[in-house]
Amino acid sequence: MLKTKKVGIVGVGSYLPKKVLTNTDLEKMVDTSDEWIITRTGIKQRRIAASNEATSDLAVAAAKKALKKAGVRPKDLELIIVATITPDMQFPSTACLVQKALGAEKAVCFDISAACAGFVYALSTAEKFILSGAYKNALVVGAEKLSAITNWKDRNTCVLFGDGAGACVLAPVKSGGIVSTYLAADGSSSDLLTLPAGGSRLPPSKKTIANKLHFVHMQGNELFKVAVRAMSEAADKALHQVGLSCKDTDIFIPHQANMRILLAVAKKTGLPLGKIYFNIEKYGNMSSASTAVALCEAVESGRIKKGNVVVLDAFGAGLVWGAMVIIW
Ligand code: UT7
């Protein structure tokens, strides 16, 4: 184990597809309104990947930027983890496709399926591999093409999601770094958010297609309540593990599922709104990519400064949730 060192984020990058789908565009597709979407979710627009762009393409574009920022050559990468619920295919892993596109032939590759908490789960996994001494660096990507699993005729879900990717490079650092992680799961509520068909339980068939079982199915109301509780608890626990509390947080980077969830988490934890990074209005919910893109934007816009206490916090299908404290 690298007892004396911590693992930190040494480069970030993001990629958002060019096509913008606004609430006004959605008004022409389903029975909804710009007013309903903004009031109930905080979303104004989202990005949609092109038909010839798959999740690995988004991931590679974000990864190239993060590697450049970190000054790490693809051929020196030792581990690639992609957090996604919209892999290019069931197998091979999207991480292997990213490896191929980058020319990172030395890297060990796998995907993590932890839905919207995937980026935090993947960061924590990569950190442990580096701390153990197994690998000296890692590329972690949160990438999603949720538009591919969205039922564009279902107003309950289609207004919520967007596509994008965020990436970061991890390596041992001399100061700061990841100081605490709290991860949790509750499979007993797994039915609240699912993609029912296409796996071994319900292989693709005419019936699964007719019943729209290859799209996201969500019980939004139930999830909302759990999300507020779980995200508040995760932030508190990750901070308390290292003797900190929400008042010590300089910047809070949450998963962006719903503006009202984030406002409720702020109220419950006592976090001032000025310390929370919001980008839901521009991109909607991008699952694992939401936290990754938000982190990247917060770094690139100068919101995160050296020495800052940064808290990542995410919640999603599984149910899974978790938070991470990083001294920048
Ligand atoms: O990514 C991590 C996991 N995801 C989450 O954590 C999501 C958590 N849930 C949510 O964000 C919210 O529950 C939603 C945004 C999904 C829904 O908001 P809500 O305030 O919980 O609305 P609702 O589902 O209770 O629906 C209220 C009404 C319903 O009409 P009735 O039955 O009251 O007449 C819906 O049919 O709003 C209707 N509705 C819409 N109306 C216009 C639902 N979607 C729409 C829409 N446009 N797009």
Coordinates of C-alpha atoms and ligand atoms in Angstrom, one line a residue:
M1 CA 0.0 0.0 0.0
L2 CA 1.1 3.6 -0.7
K3 CA 0.7 4.5 3.0
T4 CA 1.9 8.0 2.9
K5 CA 0.4 9.2 -0.4
K6 CA -3.1 10.1 -1.4
V7 CA -4.6 9.7 -4.8
G8 CA -5.8 12.9 -6.5
I9 CA -7.4 14.1 -9.8
V10 CA -4.7 15.4 -12.0
G11 CA -6.7 16.2 -15.2
V12 CA -10.3 16.6 -16.2
G13 CA -12.1 16.9 -19.5
S14 CA -15.7 16.8 -20.8
Y15 CA -17.6 16.4 -24.0
L16 CA -21.2 17.4 -24.8
P17 CA -22.8 16.5 -28.1
K18 CA -23.5 19.5 -30.3
K19 CA -27.3 19.0 -30.8
V20 CA -29.4 21.0 -28.2
L21 CA -32.9 19.9 -27.5
T22 CA -34.9 22.6 -25.8
N23 CA -38.1 22.4 -23.7
T24 CA -39.8 24.2 -26.6
D25 CA -38.7 21.4 -28.9
L26 CA -40.2 18.8 -26.5
E27 CA -43.5 20.7 -26.4
K28 CA -43.8 19.6 -30.1
M29 CA -43.1 16.0 -29.3
V30 CA -45.2 15.2 -26.1
D31 CA -47.9 16.9 -24.1
T32 CA -45.7 19.0 -21.9
S33 CA -44.7 22.7 -21.4
D34 CA -41.5 24.6 -20.9
E35 CA -43.1 25.9 -17.7
W36 CA -43.8 22.4 -16.3
I37 CA -40.3 21.2 -17.0
I38 CA -38.6 24.2 -15.5
T39 CA -40.8 24.3 -12.4
R40 CA -40.7 20.6 -11.7
T41 CA -37.1 19.8 -12.7
G42 CA -35.0 23.0 -13.4
I43 CA -34.1 21.7 -16.9
K44 CA -34.2 24.1 -19.8
Q45 CA -32.3 22.1 -22.4
R46 CA -30.3 18.9 -22.9
R47 CA -27.7 17.7 -25.4
I48 CA -28.5 14.8 -27.8
A49 CA -25.8 12.6 -29.4
A50 CA -25.8 12.2 -33.2
S51 CA -27.1 8.9 -34.5
N52 CA -23.5 7.8 -35.4
E53 CA -22.2 8.8 -32.0
A54 CA -22.1 6.0 -29.3
T55 CA -21.2 6.3 -25.6
S56 CA -17.6 5.3 -26.3
D57 CA -17.2 8.2 -28.8
L58 CA -18.4 10.6 -26.1
A59 CA -16.1 9.0 -23.6
V60 CA -13.0 9.1 -25.9
A61 CA -13.6 12.8 -26.6
A62 CA -13.7 13.6 -22.9
A63 CA -10.8 11.3 -22.1
K64 CA -8.5 12.9 -24.6
K65 CA -9.0 16.3 -23.0
A66 CA -8.4 14.9 -19.5
L67 CA -5.2 13.1 -20.5
K68 CA -3.9 16.2 -22.2
K69 CA -4.6 18.3 -19.0
A70 CA -2.9 15.6 -16.9
G71 CA 0.1 15.3 -19.2
V72 CA -0.4 11.5 -19.4
R73 CA 0.2 9.7 -22.7
P74 CA -2.4 7.1 -23.5
K75 CA 0.3 4.5 -23.8
D76 CA 1.3 5.1 -20.2
L77 CA -2.2 4.6 -18.8
E78 CA -2.5 1.5 -16.6
L79 CA -6.3 1.4 -15.8
I80 CA -9.4 2.6 -17.6
I81 CA -12.8 2.4 -15.9
V82 CA -16.0 3.6 -17.7
A83 CA -19.1 4.2 -15.6
T84 CA -22.1 3.8 -17.8
I85 CA -25.6 2.3 -18.1
T86 CA -25.6 2.9 -21.9
P87 CA -22.6 0.9 -23.1
D88 CA -22.1 0.7 -26.8
M89 CA -22.9 -3.0 -26.5
Q90 CA -23.6 -5.6 -23.7
F91 CA -20.0 -6.7 -24.3
P92 CA -17.2 -6.0 -24.8
S93 CA -17.0 -3.3 -22.2
T94 CA -17.0 0.3 -23.3
A95 CA -13.7 0.7 -21.4
C96 CA -12.1 -1.7 -23.9
L97 CA -13.5 0.3 -26.8
V98 CA -12.1 3.5 -25.2
Q99 CA -8.7 1.8 -24.8
K100 CA -8.7 0.9 -28.5
A101 CA -9.6 4.4 -29.6
L102 CA -7.0 6.0 -27.4
G103 CA -4.2 3.5 -28.1
A104 CA -3.8 2.8 -24.4
E105 CA -2.7 -0.8 -24.9
K106 CA -1.2 -1.2 -21.5
A107 CA -4.3 -0.4 -19.6
V108 CA -6.6 -2.9 -17.7
C109 CA -10.2 -2.1 -18.7
F110 CA -13.6 -2.6 -17.3
D111 CA -17.0 -0.9 -16.9
I112 CA -18.9 -0.1 -13.7
S113 CA -22.7 -0.3 -13.7
A114 CA -23.8 2.0 -10.8
A115 CA -26.2 4.2 -12.8
C116 CA -26.1 7.9 -11.7
A117 CA -23.7 7.1 -8.9
G118 CA -21.3 5.3 -11.3
F119 CA -18.7 8.1 -11.5
V120 CA -18.3 8.2 -7.7
Y121 CA -18.2 4.4 -7.5
A122 CA -15.6 4.3 -10.4
L123 CA -13.4 7.0 -8.8
S124 CA -13.4 5.1 -5.5
T125 CA -12.5 1.9 -7.3
A126 CA -9.6 3.5 -9.2
E127 CA -8.4 5.2 -6.1
K128 CA -8.1 1.8 -4.3
F129 CA -6.2 0.2 -7.2
I130 CA -3.7 3.0 -7.1
L131 CA -3.4 3.0 -3.3
S132 CA -2.8 -0.7 -3.4
G133 CA 0.2 -0.2 -5.6
A134 CA -1.3 -2.2 -8.4
Y135 CA -1.4 0.6 -10.9
K136 CA 0.2 4.0 -11.0
N137 CA -2.5 5.9 -12.7
A138 CA -6.1 5.6 -14.0
L139 CA -8.6 7.1 -16.4
V140 CA -12.1 7.3 -15.0
V141 CA -15.0 8.3 -17.4
G142 CA -18.7 8.8 -16.8
A143 CA -20.3 8.6 -20.2
E144 CA -23.9 8.2 -21.3
K145 CA -26.1 8.2 -24.4
L146 CA -29.4 8.2 -22.5
S147 CA -31.2 9.3 -25.6
A148 CA -30.8 5.8 -26.9
I149 CA -32.9 4.3 -24.0
T150 CA -35.4 7.1 -23.7
N151 CA -39.0 6.6 -24.8
W152 CA -39.6 9.9 -26.7
K153 CA -43.3 9.4 -26.4
D154 CA -43.3 9.2 -22.6
R155 CA -43.5 12.7 -21.1
N156 CA -42.8 11.3 -17.6
T157 CA -39.2 10.5 -18.6
C158 CA -38.2 12.0 -21.9
V159 CA -38.0 15.6 -20.6
L160 CA -35.4 14.5 -18.0
F161 CA -32.4 13.0 -19.8
G162 CA -29.4 14.1 -21.9
D163 CA -26.2 12.8 -23.3
G164 CA -22.6 13.6 -22.4
A165 CA -19.3 12.5 -20.9
G166 CA -16.8 13.6 -18.3
A167 CA -13.4 12.2 -17.6
C168 CA -10.6 12.5 -15.1
V169 CA -7.1 11.1 -14.7
L170 CA -6.1 9.9 -11.2
A171 CA -2.6 9.5 -9.8
P172 CA -0.7 9.8 -6.5
V173 CA -0.4 13.4 -5.3
K174 CA 1.9 15.1 -2.9
S175 CA -0.8 17.2 -1.3
G176 CA -4.5 17.0 -1.0
G177 CA -6.3 14.2 -2.9
I178 CA -9.2 11.9 -2.1
V179 CA -9.6 11.9 1.7
S180 CA -12.9 10.1 2.2
T181 CA -15.5 8.0 0.4
Y182 CA -18.9 6.7 1.5
L183 CA -20.7 4.3 -0.8
A184 CA -24.1 2.6 -0.2
A185 CA -26.7 0.4 -2.0
D186 CA -30.2 -0.8 -1.5
G187 CA -31.3 -3.5 -3.9
S188 CA -34.6 -3.9 -2.2
S189 CA -35.8 -0.8 -4.1
S190 CA -34.3 -1.9 -7.4
D191 CA -37.7 -1.8 -9.2
L192 CA -38.0 2.0 -8.8
L193 CA -35.8 2.7 -11.8
T194 CA -35.1 0.1 -14.5
L195 CA -34.4 -0.8 -18.1
P196 CA -36.5 -4.0 -17.9
A197 CA -35.6 -5.8 -21.1
G198 CA -32.5 -6.7 -23.2
G199 CA -30.8 -8.7 -20.5
S200 CA -31.0 -12.4 -19.5
R201 CA -34.4 -11.9 -17.6
L202 CA -36.2 -10.5 -20.7
P203 CA -34.2 -11.1 -23.8
P204 CA -35.2 -8.9 -26.8
S205 CA -38.4 -10.1 -28.5
K206 CA -41.3 -8.6 -30.4
K207 CA -43.2 -8.6 -27.1
T208 CA -40.6 -6.6 -25.2
I209 CA -40.3 -4.1 -28.0
A210 CA -44.1 -3.7 -28.3
N211 CA -44.3 -3.2 -24.5
K212 CA -41.6 -0.6 -24.7
L213 CA -39.4 -2.5 -22.2
H214 CA -36.1 -1.4 -23.8
F215 CA -36.6 2.1 -22.4
V216 CA -36.2 3.7 -19.0
H217 CA -39.0 3.0 -16.5
M218 CA -39.1 5.2 -13.5
Q219 CA -41.2 5.8 -10.4
G220 CA -40.1 9.4 -10.0
N221 CA -42.1 10.3 -6.9
E222 CA -40.7 7.5 -4.8
L223 CA -37.2 8.1 -6.1
F224 CA -37.4 11.7 -5.2
K225 CA -37.9 11.1 -1.5
V226 CA -35.1 8.5 -1.3
A227 CA -32.7 10.7 -3.3
V228 CA -33.0 13.6 -0.9
R229 CA -32.4 11.3 2.1
A230 CA -29.6 9.3 0.6
M231 CA -27.7 12.2 -0.9
S232 CA -27.9 14.2 2.4
E233 CA -26.8 11.1 4.4
A234 CA -23.9 10.3 2.0
A235 CA -22.5 13.9 2.2
D236 CA -22.7 13.9 6.0
K237 CA -21.1 10.5 6.4
A238 CA -18.2 11.1 3.9
L239 CA -17.4 14.4 5.6
H240 CA -17.8 13.1 9.2
Q241 CA -15.4 10.2 8.5
V242 CA -12.6 12.8 8.3
G243 CA -13.8 15.1 11.0
L244 CA -15.5 17.6 8.6
S245 CA -19.1 18.7 8.1
C246 CA -21.1 20.4 5.4
K247 CA -20.0 23.8 6.7
D248 CA -16.4 23.0 5.9
T249 CA -17.3 22.3 2.2
D250 CA -16.1 24.8 -0.3
I251 CA -17.9 23.3 -3.3
F252 CA -20.5 20.6 -3.5
I253 CA -20.8 18.8 -6.8
P254 CA -24.0 16.7 -6.9
H255 CA -25.6 14.4 -9.4
Q256 CA -28.1 16.6 -11.4
A257 CA -31.4 14.7 -11.5
N258 CA -33.7 17.5 -10.4
M259 CA -33.2 21.0 -9.1
R260 CA -35.8 20.4 -6.4
I261 CA -33.9 17.4 -5.1
L262 CA -30.7 19.6 -4.8
L263 CA -32.6 22.4 -3.1
A264 CA -34.0 19.9 -0.6
V265 CA -30.5 18.4 0.0
A266 CA -29.2 21.9 0.6
K267 CA -32.0 22.6 3.2
K268 CA -31.4 19.2 4.9
T269 CA -27.6 19.5 5.2
G270 CA -27.4 23.3 5.7
L271 CA -25.3 23.8 2.6
P272 CA -25.6 27.4 1.3
L273 CA -26.8 27.4 -2.4
G274 CA -23.7 29.4 -3.4
K275 CA -21.5 26.4 -2.6
I276 CA -23.5 24.0 -4.9
Y277 CA -22.5 23.6 -8.5
F278 CA -25.6 23.5 -10.8
N279 CA -25.6 22.6 -14.5
I280 CA -28.9 20.8 -14.7
E281 CA -30.5 23.7 -16.6
K282 CA -28.1 23.1 -19.5
Y283 CA -27.8 19.4 -19.7
G284 CA -30.6 17.6 -17.8
N285 CA -29.9 14.3 -16.1
M286 CA -26.9 12.6 -17.8
S287 CA -26.7 9.7 -15.2
S288 CA -23.0 8.9 -14.5
A289 CA -21.9 11.8 -16.8
S290 CA -23.7 14.4 -14.7
T291 CA -21.3 14.5 -11.7
A292 CA -18.3 14.0 -14.1
V293 CA -19.2 16.9 -16.3
A294 CA -20.1 19.1 -13.3
L295 CA -16.7 18.4 -11.7
C296 CA -14.9 19.2 -15.0
E297 CA -16.8 22.5 -15.5
A298 CA -16.2 23.5 -11.9
V299 CA -12.4 23.0 -12.3
E300 CA -12.2 24.7 -15.7
S301 CA -14.3 27.7 -14.7
G302 CA -12.0 28.3 -11.7
R303 CA -14.8 27.6 -9.1
I304 CA -12.5 24.9 -7.6
K305 CA -9.3 26.3 -6.2
K306 CA -6.2 24.6 -4.7
G307 CA -6.9 23.5 -1.1
N308 CA -10.7 23.6 -1.5
V309 CA -12.8 20.9 0.2
V310 CA -14.7 19.4 -2.8
V311 CA -17.6 17.0 -2.1
L312 CA -19.0 14.8 -4.9
D313 CA -22.4 13.3 -4.2
A314 CA -24.6 11.0 -6.4
F315 CA -27.7 8.8 -6.3
G316 CA -29.3 6.5 -8.8
A317 CA -30.8 3.2 -10.0
G318 CA -29.9 0.2 -7.9
L319 CA -30.5 1.9 -5.7
V320 CA -26.9 3.1 -5.2
W321 CA -25.5 6.3 -3.8
G322 CA -22.3 7.7 -2.5
A323 CA -20.2 10.7 -1.7
M324 CA -16.5 11.5 -1.9
V325 CA -14.4 14.3 -0.2
I326 CA -11.4 15.6 -2.2
I327 CA -9.0 18.2 -1.0
W328 CA -8.1 19.9 -4.2
Ligands
UT7_1 O1 -31.1 10.2 -11.6 C1 -31.3 9.6 -10.3 C2 -32.7 9.0 -10.2 N1 -33.8 9.9 -10.6 C3 -34.4 10.7 -9.7 O2 -33.9 10.9 -8.6 C4 -35.6 11.4 -10.2 C5 -36.5 11.7 -9.1 N2 -37.8 12.2 -9.4 C6 -38.1 13.4 -10.0 O3 -37.2 14.2 -10.4 C7 -39.5 13.8 -10.2 O4 -40.3 12.9 -9.5 C8 -40.0 13.9 -11.6 C9 -39.4 15.2 -12.3 C10 -39.6 12.7 -12.4 C11 -41.5 14.1 -11.7 O5 -41.9 15.3 -11.0 P1 -43.1 15.2 -9.9 O6 -43.3 16.5 -9.3 O7 -42.8 14.0 -9.0 O8 -44.3 14.9 -10.8 P2 -45.3 13.6 -10.8 O9 -44.6 12.4 -11.4 O10 -45.9 13.5 -9.4 O11 -46.4 14.1 -11.8 C12 -47.2 15.2 -11.5 C13 -48.1 15.5 -12.6 C14 -48.9 14.2 -13.1 O12 -50.2 14.6 -13.6 P3 -51.4 14.2 -12.6 O13 -51.4 12.7 -12.5 O14 -51.2 14.9 -11.3 O15 -52.6 14.7 -13.4 C15 -48.1 13.8 -14.4 O16 -48.8 13.1 -15.3 O17 -47.4 16.0 -13.7 C16 -47.7 15.2 -14.9 N3 -46.5 15.2 -15.7 C17 -46.2 16.1 -16.7 N4 -46.9 17.1 -17.1 C18 -46.3 17.9 -18.1 C19 -45.4 14.3 -15.7 N5 -44.5 14.6 -16.6 C20 -45.0 15.7 -17.2 C21 -44.4 16.5 -18.2 N6 -45.1 17.6 -18.6 N7 -43.2 16.2 -18.8

